[in-house]
Tab-separated table of C-alpha atoms in Angstrom:
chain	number	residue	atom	x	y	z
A	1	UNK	CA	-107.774	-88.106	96.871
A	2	UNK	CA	-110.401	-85.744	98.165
A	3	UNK	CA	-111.137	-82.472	97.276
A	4	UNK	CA	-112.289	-81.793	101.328
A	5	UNK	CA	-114.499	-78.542	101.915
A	6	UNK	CA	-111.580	-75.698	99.613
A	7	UNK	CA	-113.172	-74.760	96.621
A	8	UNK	CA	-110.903	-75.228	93.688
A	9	UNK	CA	-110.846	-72.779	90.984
A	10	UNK	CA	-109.208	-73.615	87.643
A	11	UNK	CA	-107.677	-70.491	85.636
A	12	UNK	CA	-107.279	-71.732	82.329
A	13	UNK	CA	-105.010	-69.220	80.122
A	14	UNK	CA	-104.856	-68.205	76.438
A	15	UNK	CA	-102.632	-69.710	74.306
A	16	UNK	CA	-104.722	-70.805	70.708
A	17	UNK	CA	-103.928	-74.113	69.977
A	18	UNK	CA	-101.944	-74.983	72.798
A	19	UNK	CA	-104.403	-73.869	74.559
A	20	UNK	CA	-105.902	-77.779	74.027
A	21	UNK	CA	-103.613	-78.705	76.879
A	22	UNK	CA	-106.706	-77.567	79.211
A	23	UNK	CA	-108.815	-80.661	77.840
A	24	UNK	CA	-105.296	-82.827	79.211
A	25	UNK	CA	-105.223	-80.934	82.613
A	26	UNK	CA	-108.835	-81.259	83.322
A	27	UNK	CA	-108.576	-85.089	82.542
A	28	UNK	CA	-105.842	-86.060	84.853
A	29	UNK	CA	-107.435	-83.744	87.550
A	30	UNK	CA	-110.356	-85.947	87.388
A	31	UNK	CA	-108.433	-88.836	87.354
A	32	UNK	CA	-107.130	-87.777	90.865
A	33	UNK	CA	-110.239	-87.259	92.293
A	34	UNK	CA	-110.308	-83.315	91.837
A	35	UNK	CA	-113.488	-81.260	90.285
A	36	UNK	CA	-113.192	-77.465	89.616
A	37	UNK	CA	-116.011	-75.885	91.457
A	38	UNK	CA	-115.411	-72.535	89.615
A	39	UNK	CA	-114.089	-72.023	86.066
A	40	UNK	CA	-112.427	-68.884	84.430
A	41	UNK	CA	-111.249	-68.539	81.203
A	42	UNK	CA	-109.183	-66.680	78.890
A	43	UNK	CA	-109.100	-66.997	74.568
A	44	UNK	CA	-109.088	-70.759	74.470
A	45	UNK	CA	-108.953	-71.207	77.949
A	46	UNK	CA	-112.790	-69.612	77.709
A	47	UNK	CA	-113.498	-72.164	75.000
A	48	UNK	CA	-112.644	-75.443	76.938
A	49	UNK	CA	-113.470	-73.779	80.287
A	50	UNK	CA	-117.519	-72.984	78.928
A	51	UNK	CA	-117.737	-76.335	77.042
A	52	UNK	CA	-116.472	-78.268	80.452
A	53	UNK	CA	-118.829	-76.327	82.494
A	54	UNK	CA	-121.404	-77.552	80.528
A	55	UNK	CA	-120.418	-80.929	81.012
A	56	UNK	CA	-119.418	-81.847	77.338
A	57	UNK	CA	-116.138	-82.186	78.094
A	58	UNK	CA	-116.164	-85.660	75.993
A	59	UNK	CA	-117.899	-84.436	72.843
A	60	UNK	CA	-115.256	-81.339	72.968
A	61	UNK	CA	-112.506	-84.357	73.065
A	62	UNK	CA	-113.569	-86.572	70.801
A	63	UNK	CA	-114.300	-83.570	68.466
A	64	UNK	CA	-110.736	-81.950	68.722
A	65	UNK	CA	-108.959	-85.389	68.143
A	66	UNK	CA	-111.251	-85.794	64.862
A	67	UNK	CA	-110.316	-81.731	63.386
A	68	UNK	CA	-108.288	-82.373	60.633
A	69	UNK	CA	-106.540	-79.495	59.080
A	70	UNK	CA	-108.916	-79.782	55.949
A	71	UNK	CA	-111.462	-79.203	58.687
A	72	UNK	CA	-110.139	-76.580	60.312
A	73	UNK	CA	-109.979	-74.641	56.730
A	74	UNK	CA	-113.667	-75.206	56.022
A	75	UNK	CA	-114.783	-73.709	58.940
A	76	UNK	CA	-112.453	-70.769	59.053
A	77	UNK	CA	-114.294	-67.486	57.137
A	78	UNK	CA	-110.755	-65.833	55.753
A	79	UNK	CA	-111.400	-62.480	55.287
A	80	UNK	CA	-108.480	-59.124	54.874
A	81	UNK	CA	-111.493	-56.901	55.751
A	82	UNK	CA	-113.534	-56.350	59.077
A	83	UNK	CA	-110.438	-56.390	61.734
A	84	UNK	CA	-109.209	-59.695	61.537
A	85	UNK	CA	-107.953	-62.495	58.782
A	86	UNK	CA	-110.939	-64.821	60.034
A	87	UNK	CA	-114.494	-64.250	61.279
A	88	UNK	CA	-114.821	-66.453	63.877
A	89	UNK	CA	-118.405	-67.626	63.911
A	90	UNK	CA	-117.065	-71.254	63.705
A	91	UNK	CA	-116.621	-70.559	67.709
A	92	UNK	CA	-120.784	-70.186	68.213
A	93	UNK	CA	-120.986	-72.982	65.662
A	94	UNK	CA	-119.034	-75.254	67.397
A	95	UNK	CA	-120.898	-74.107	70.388
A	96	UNK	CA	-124.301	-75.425	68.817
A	97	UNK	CA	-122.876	-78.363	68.099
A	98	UNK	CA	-122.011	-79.740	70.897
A	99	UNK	CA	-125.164	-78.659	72.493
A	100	UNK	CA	-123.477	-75.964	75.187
A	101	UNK	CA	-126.409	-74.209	76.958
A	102	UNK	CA	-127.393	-70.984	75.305
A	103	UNK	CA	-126.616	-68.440	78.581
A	104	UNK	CA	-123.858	-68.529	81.031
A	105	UNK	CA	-126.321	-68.574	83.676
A	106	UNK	CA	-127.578	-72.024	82.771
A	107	UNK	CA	-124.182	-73.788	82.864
A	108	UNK	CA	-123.808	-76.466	85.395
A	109	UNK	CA	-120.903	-75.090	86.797
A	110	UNK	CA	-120.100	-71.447	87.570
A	111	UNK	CA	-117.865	-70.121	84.566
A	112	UNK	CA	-116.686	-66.266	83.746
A	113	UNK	CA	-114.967	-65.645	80.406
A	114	UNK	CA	-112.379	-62.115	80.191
A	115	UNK	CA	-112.287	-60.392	77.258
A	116	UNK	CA	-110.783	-56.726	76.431
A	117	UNK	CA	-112.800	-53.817	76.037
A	118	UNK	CA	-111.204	-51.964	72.518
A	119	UNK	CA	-112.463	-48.486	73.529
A	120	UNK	CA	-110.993	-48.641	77.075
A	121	UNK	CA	-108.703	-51.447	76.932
A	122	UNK	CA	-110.297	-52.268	80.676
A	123	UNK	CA	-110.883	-55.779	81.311
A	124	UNK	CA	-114.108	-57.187	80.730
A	125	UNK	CA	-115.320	-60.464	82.560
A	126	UNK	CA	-118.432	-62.321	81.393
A	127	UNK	CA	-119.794	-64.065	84.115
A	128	UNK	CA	-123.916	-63.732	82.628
A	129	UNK	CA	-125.107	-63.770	79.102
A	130	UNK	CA	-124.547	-66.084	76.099
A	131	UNK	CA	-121.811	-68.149	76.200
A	132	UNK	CA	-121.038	-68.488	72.665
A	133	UNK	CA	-120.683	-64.579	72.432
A	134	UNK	CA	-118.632	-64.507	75.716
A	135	UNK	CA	-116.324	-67.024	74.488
A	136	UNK	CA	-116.374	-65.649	71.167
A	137	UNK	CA	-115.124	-61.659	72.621
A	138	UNK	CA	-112.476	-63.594	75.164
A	139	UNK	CA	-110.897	-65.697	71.846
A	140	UNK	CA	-110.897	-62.626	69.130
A	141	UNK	CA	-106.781	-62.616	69.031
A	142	UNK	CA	-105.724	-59.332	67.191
A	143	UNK	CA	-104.691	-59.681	63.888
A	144	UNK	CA	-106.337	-63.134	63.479
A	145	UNK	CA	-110.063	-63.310	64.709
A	146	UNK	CA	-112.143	-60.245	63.958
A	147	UNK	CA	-113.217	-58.201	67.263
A	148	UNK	CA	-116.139	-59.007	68.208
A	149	UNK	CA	-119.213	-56.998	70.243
A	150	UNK	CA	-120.579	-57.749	73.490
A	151	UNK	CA	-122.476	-55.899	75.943
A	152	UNK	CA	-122.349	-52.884	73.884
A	153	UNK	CA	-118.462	-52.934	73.485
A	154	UNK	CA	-115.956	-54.368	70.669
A	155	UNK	CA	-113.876	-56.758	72.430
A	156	UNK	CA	-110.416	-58.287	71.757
A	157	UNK	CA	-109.006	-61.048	73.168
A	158	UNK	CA	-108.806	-61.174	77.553
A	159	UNK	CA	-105.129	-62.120	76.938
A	160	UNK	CA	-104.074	-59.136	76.068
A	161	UNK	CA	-105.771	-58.062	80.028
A	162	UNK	CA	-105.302	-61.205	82.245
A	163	UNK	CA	-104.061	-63.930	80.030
A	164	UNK	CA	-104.761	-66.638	83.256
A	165	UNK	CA	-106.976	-65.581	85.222
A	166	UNK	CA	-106.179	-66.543	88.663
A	167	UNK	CA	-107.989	-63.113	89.812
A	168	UNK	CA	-111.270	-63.945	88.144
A	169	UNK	CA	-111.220	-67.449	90.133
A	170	UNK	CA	-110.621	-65.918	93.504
A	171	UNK	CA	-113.279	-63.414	92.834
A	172	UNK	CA	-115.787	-66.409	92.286
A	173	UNK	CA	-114.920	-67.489	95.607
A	174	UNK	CA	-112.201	-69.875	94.772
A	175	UNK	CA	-110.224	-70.914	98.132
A	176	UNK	CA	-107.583	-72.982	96.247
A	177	UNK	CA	-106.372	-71.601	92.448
A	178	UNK	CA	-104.625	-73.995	90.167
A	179	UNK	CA	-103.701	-71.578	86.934
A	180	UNK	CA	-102.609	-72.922	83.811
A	181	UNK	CA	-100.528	-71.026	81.412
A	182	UNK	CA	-100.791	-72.385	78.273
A	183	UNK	CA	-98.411	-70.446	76.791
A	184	UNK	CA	-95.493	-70.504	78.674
A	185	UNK	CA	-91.793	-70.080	77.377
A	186	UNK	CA	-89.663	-72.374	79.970
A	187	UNK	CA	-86.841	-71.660	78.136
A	188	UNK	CA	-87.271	-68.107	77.991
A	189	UNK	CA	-86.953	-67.739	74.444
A	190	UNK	CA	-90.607	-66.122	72.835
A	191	UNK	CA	-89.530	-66.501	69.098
A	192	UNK	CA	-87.756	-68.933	67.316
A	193	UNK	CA	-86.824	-68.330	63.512
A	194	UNK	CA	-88.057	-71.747	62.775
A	195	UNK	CA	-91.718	-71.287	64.136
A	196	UNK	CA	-94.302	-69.901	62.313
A	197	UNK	CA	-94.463	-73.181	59.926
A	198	UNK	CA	-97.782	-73.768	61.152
A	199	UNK	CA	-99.275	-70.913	59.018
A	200	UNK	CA	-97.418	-71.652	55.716
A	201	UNK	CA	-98.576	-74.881	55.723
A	202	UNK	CA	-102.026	-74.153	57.284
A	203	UNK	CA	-102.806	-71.569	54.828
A	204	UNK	CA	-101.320	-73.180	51.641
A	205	UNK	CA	-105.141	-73.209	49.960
A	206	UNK	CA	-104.547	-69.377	49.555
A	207	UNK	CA	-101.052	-68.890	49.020
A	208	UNK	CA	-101.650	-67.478	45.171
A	209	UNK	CA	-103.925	-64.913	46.898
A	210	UNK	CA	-102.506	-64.091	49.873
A	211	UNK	CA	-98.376	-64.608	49.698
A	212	UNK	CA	-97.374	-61.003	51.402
A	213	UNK	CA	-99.650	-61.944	54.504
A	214	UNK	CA	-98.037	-65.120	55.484
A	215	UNK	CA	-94.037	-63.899	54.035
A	216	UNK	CA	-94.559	-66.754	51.439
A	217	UNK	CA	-93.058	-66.703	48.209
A	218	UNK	CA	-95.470	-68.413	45.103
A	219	UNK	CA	-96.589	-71.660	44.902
A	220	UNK	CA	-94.396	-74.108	43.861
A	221	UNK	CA	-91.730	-72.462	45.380
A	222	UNK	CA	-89.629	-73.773	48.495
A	223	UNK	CA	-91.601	-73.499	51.654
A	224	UNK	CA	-89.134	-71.304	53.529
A	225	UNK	CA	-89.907	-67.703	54.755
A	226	UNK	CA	-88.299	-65.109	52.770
A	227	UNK	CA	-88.353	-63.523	56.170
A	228	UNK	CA	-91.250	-62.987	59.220
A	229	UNK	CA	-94.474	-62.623	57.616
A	230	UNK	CA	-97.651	-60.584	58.744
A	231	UNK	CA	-98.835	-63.788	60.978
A	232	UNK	CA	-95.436	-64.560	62.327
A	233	UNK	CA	-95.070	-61.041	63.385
A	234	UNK	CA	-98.199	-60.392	64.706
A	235	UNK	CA	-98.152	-63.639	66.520
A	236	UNK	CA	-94.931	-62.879	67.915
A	237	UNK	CA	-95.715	-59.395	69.070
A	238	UNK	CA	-99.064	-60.402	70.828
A	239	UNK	CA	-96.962	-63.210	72.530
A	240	UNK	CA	-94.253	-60.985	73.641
A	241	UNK	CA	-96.745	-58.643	75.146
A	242	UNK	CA	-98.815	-61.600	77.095
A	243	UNK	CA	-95.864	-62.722	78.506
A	244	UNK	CA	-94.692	-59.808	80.001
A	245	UNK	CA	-98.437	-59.430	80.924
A	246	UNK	CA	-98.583	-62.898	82.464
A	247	UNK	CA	-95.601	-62.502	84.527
A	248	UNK	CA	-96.744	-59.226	85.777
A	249	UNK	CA	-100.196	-60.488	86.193
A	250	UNK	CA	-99.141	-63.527	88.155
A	251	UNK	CA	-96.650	-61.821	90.528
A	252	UNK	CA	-99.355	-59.988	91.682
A	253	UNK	CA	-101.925	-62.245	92.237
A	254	UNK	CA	-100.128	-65.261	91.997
A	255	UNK	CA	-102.237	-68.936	91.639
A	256	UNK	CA	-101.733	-71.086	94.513
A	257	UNK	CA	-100.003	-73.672	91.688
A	258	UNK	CA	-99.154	-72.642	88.274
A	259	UNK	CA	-99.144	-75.275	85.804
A	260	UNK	CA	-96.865	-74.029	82.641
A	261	UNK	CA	-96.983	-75.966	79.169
A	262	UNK	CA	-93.982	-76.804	77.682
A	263	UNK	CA	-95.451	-76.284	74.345
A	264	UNK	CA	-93.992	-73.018	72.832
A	265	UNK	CA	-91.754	-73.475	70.486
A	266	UNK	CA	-93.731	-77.145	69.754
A	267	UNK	CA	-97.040	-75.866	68.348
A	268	UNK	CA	-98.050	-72.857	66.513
A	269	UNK	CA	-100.831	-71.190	67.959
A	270	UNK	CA	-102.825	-71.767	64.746
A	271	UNK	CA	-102.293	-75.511	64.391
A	272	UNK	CA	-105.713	-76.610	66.307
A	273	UNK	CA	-105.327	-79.857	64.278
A	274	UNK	CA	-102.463	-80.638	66.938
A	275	UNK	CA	-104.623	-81.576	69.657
A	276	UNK	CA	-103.276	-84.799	70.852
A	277	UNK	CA	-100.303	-83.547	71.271
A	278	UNK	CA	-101.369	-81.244	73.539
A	279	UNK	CA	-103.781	-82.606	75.330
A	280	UNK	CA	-100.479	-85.395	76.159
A	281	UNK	CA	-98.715	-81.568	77.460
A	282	UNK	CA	-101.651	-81.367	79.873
A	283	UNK	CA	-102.071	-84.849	80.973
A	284	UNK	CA	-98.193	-84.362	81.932
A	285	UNK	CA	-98.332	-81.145	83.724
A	286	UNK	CA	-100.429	-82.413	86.329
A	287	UNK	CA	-98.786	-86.169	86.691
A	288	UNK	CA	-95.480	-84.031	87.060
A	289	UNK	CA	-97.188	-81.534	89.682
A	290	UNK	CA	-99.276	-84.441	91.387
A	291	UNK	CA	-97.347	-84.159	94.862
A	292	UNK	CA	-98.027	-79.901	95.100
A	293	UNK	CA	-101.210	-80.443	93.930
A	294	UNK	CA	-101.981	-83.045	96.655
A	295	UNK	CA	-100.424	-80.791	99.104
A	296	UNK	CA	-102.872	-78.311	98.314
A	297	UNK	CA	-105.570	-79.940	99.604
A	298	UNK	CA	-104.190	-82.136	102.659
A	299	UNK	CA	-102.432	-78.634	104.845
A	300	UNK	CA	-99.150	-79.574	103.649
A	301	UNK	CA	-98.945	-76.855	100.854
């Protein structure tokens, strides 16, 4: 199909590692014949929005598919200290890796990045500057990812401000806004006492040192929660806050589509060595919104 003169803008939302759905969305988009001409990102929706604006879209793949969970533990930098369980350098690592242009500026394809300011807890959108650091403010979840500073502030993550941010696109000069919540709850239900398995098993290496963080009991012992540890909680309670967020956030400036993972209660936000799966959720969204999407760009919409 074809894109005719609207310029699309793609508002991809936080989510962690659900948040791989994006790589899925952007896929099938192209597959239909639809390019982003703007890009705005929030937590990992900054991360796959900067690394597909640079046009390494394909390296990012290929390298998510490979991260085994053995991976994912050597390059996290676990520390109790500092404002967060992990450091989150790996992000500018990755970054370097893949060989993503230094500055914002020198991206192929215009791309902003929201963050939160700490001091003000105003919304703070990176649309200059270096990416990594950008993307690096926009992902630093409370709790998990130590703040980090940008432009003379300490930033947490944008999804605690505009978890997808349809406003950011429009404000590029986005005619047409597809936004994609990564995080959505279709069936309305933000907890479930099962989830939260990810981070047991994702943090067994340091379950001697750390058991009263992650509400485990020693090792050896059955892998069952004596109750909602510190990462289930704080996960929980920064997703119960985005989604009231999102919902008010989208009612007022509402996408002209809103694509919404059914991923949830699937994959816990720390389990980035789940990308197939859902990078599959994205791929879906889109086949299963194909006709409104269509419509968006033919005057039926």
């Amino acid at each position: 199909m074809s894109q005719s003169s609207l310029k699309l803008g793609l508002a991809l939302g936080a989510g962690g590692a659900r948040g791989w759905c994006h790589v899925g969305v952007l896929r099938a988009l192209e597959e239909m014949g639809l390019r982003p001409d703007v890009v705005a990102g929030t937590s990992m929706g900054s991360i796959v929005g900067a690394i597909y604006a640079a046009g390494k879209l394909d390296a990012l793949e290929e390298w998510a598919l490979g991260l085994s969970r053995g991976m994912l533990l050597r390059l996290m930098d676990v520390r109790l200290s500092n404002g967060g369980l992990i450091e989150g350098g790996a992000i500018e690592t990755v970054f370097k890796e893949l060989d993503v242009p230094d500055l914002i500026e020198e991206l192929p394809l215009p791309f902003a990045a929201v963050a939160c300011d700490m001091g003000t807890g105003q919304e703070v959108c990176f649309a200059s500057g270096p990416v990594g650091r950008a993307v690096r403010a926009s992902a630093a979840l409370p709790g998990a990812l130590r703040p980090a500073r940008s432009a003379g502030a300490w930033c947490l993550d944008g999804g605690l401000v505009n978890p997808v941010p349809v406003s950011v696109c429009k404000a590029m000069g986005a005619d047409v806004v597809i936004g994609v919540d990564a995080n959505a709850h279709p069936d309305g239900v933000i907890w479930h006492p099962t989830e939260g398995a990810g981070w047991p098993a994702l943090m067994a290496g340091w379950r001697d040192r750390l058991p009263d963080v992650f509400g485990l009991g020693p090792a050896g012992s059955a892998p069952e929660p004596r109750g909602p540890g510190y990462a289930t909680v704080i996960t929980a309670t920064v997703e119960i806050m985005m989604d009231g967020l999102t919902r008010a956030r989208l009612s007022d400036d509402p996408p002209d589509l809103l694509l919404e993972a059914d991923l949830a209660d699937k994959i816990f936000a720390m389990e980035f060595d789940r990308a197939d799966e859902a990078i599959t959720e994205g791929r879906h969204m889109v086949k299963a919104a194909a006709p409104r999407i269509a419509a968006l760009f033919d005057g039926t919409a």
